GROMACS .gro file of C-alpha atoms in nm:
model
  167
    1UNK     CA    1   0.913   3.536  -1.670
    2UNK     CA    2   0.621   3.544  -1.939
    3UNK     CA    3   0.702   3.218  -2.041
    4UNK     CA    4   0.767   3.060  -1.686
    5UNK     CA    5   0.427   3.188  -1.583
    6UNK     CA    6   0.277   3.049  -1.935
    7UNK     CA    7   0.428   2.685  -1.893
    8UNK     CA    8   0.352   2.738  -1.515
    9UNK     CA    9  -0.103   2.783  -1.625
   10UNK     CA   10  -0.023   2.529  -1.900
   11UNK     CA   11   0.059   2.248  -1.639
   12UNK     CA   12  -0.209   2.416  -1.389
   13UNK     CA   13  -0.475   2.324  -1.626
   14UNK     CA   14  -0.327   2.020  -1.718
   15UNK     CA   15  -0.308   1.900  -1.368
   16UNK     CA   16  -0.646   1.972  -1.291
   17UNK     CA   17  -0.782   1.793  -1.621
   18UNK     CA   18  -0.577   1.448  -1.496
   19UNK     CA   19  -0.717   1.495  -1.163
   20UNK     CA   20  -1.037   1.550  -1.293
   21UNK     CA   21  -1.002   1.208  -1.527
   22UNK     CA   22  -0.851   1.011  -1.261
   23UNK     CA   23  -1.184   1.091  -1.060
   24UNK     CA   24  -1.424   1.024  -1.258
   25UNK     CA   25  -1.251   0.700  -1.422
   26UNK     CA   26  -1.240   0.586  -1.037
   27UNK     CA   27  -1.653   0.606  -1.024
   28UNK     CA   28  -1.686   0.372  -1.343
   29UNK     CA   29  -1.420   0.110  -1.250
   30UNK     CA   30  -1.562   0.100  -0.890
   31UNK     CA   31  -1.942   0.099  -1.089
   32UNK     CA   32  -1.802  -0.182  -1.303
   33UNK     CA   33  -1.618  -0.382  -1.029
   34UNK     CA   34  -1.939  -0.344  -0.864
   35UNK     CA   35  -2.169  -0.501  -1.130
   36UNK     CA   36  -1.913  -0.753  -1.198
   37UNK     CA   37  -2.010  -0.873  -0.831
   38UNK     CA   38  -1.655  -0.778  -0.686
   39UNK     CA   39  -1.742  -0.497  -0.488
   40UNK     CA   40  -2.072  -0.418  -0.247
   41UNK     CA   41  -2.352  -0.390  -0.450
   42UNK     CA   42  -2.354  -0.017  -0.362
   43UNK     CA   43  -2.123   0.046  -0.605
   44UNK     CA   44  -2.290  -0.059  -0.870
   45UNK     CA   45  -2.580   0.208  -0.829
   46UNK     CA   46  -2.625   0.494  -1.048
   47UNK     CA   47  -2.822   0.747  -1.006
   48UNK     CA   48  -3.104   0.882  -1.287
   49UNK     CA   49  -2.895   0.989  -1.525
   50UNK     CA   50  -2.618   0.673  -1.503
   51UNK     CA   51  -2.402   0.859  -1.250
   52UNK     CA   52  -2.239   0.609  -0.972
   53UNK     CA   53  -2.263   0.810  -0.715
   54UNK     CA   54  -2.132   0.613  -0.458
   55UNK     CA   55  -1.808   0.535  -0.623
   56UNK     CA   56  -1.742   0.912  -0.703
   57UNK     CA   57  -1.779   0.973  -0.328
   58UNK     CA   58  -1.553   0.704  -0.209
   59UNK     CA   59  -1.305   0.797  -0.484
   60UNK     CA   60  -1.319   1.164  -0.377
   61UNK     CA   61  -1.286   1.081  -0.014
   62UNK     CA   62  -0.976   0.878  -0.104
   63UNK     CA   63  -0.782   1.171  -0.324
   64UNK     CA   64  -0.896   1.397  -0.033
   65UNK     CA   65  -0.713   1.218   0.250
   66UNK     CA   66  -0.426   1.163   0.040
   67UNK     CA   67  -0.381   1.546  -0.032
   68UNK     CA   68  -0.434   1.636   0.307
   69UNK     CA   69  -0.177   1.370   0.410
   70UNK     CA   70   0.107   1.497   0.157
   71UNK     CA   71   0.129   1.765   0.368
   72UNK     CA   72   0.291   1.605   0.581
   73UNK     CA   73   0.692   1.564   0.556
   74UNK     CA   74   0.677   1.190   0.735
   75UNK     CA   75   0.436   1.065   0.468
   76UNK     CA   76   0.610   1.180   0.167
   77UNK     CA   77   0.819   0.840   0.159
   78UNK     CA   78   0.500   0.661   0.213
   79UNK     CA   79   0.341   0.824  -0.078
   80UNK     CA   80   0.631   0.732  -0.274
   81UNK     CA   81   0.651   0.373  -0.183
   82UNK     CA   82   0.225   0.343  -0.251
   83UNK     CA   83   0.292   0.519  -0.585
   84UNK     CA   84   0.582   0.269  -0.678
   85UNK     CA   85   0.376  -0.008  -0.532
   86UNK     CA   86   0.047   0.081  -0.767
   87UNK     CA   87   0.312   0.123  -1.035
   88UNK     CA   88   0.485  -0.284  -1.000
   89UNK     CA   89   0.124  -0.428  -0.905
   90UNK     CA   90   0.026  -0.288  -1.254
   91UNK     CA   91   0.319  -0.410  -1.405
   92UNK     CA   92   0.262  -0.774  -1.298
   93UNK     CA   93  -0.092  -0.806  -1.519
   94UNK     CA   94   0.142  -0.576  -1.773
   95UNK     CA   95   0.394  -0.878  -1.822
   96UNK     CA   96   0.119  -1.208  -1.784
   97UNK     CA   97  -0.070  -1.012  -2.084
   98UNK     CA   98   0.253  -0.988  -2.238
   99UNK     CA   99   0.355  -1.345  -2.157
  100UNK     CA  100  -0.043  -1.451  -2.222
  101UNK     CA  101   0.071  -1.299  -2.625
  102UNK     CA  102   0.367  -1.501  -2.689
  103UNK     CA  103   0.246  -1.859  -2.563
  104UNK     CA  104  -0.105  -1.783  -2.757
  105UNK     CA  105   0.116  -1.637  -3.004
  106UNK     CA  106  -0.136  -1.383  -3.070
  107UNK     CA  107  -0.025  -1.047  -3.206
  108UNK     CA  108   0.302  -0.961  -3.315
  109UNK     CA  109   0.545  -1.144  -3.108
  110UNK     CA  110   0.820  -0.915  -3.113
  111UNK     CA  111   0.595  -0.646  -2.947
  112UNK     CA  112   0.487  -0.907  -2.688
  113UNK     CA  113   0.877  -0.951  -2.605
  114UNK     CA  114   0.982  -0.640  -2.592
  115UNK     CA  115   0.649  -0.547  -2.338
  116UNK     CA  116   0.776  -0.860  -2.146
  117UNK     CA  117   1.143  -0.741  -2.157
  118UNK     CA  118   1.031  -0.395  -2.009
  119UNK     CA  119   0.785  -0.504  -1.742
  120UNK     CA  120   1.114  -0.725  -1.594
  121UNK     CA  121   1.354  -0.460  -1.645
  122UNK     CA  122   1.116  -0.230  -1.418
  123UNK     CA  123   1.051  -0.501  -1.175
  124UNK     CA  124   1.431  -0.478  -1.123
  125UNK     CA  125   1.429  -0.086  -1.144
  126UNK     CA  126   1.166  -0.086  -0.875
  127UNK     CA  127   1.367  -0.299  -0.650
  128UNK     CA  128   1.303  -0.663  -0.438
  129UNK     CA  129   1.092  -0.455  -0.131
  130UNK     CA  130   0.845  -0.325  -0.449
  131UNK     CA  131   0.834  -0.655  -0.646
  132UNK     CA  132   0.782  -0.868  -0.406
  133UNK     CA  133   0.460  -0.645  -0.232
  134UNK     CA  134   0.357  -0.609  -0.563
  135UNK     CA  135   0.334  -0.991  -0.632
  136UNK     CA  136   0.176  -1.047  -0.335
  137UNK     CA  137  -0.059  -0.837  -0.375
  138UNK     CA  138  -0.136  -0.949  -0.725
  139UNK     CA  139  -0.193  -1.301  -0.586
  140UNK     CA  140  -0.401  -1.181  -0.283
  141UNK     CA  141  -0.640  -1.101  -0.572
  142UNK     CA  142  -0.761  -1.447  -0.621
  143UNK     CA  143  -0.870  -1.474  -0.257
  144UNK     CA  144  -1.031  -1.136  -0.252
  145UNK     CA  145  -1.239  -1.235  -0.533
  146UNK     CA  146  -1.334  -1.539  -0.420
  147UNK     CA  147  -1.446  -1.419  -0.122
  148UNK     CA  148  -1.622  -1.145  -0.278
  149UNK     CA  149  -1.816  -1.425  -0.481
  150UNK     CA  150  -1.938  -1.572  -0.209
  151UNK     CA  151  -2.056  -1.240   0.001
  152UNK     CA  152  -2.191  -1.000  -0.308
  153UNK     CA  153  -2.292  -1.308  -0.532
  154UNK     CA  154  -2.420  -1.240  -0.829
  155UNK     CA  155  -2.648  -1.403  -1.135
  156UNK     CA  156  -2.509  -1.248  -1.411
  157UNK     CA  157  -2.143  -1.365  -1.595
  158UNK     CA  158  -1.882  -1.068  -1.614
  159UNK     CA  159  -1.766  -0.934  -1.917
  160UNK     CA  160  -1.415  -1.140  -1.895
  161UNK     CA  161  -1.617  -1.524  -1.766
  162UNK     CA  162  -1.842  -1.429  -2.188
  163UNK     CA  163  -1.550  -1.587  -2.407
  164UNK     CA  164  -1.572  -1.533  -2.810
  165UNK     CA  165  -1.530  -1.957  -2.994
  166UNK     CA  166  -1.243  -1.920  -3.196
  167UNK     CA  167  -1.316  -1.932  -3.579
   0.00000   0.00000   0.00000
């Protein structure tokens, strides 16, 4: 019992930490996405001390209807299909990095082959439904940005369009 109730506080804390993390790392992409011109230009706003507000909010109001909504028994298998979802959307920039490594042949290539070799082996673990929605909605990226160019322009280059000369 001691120790159930010790591993039991021990993944109570480090829940909480995660969520915290996950929180506040969703205010500073949203800040950066924002400056980056992707986003409305509120998120790009801090506050005095460099806080983005906004984001934080909009983040927070996101985890909040999500907990509230596991509640519910019907939307357990549609958290479960968004969590596999985020999972195979991430994996698709996971193996063009990875496939980015070995035509550039920069970096060790076996590394880049075996991080190719998993991303495809969890595309098939994740099924066709969850590949195929998470394709799509790599590629409906280009649009989005695009259009996001044109509505939130803005004058300064991202981070990613500042590229080093090669030496």
């Amino acid at each position: 019992d001691v120790a159930g109730a010790f591993v039991a506080a021990i993944a109570a804390v480090s829940a909480f930490g995660t969520c915290n993390a996950l929180l506040l790392l969703s205010g500073e992409v949203a800040r950066s996405v924002g400056t980056a011109g992707d986003m409305p230009p509120q998120f790009a706003r801090t506050n005095r001390v460099g806080v983005p507000v906004f984001g934080l909010c909009v983040g927070a109001a996101i985890a909040s209807v999500l907990v509230l909504a596991s509640g519910s028994d019907s939307f357990v298998p549609i958290y479960v299909f968004i969590t596999l979802l985020s999972s195979v959307a991430s994996l698709v920039l996971y193996a063009v990095c990875a496939a980015a490594s070995i035509k550039l042949r920069a970096g060790g290539i076996i590394l880049a082959l075996l991080a190719l070799a998993y991303a495809l082996v969890m595309f098939v673990v994740a099924g066709l439904e969850a590949t195929l929605w998470g394709f799509g909605l790599s590629a409906l990226g280009i649009p989005v940005r695009y259009l996001s160019r044109l509505v939130w322009p803005t004058s300064q280059p991202s981070a990613a369009a500042v590229v080093a000369p090669r030496e």
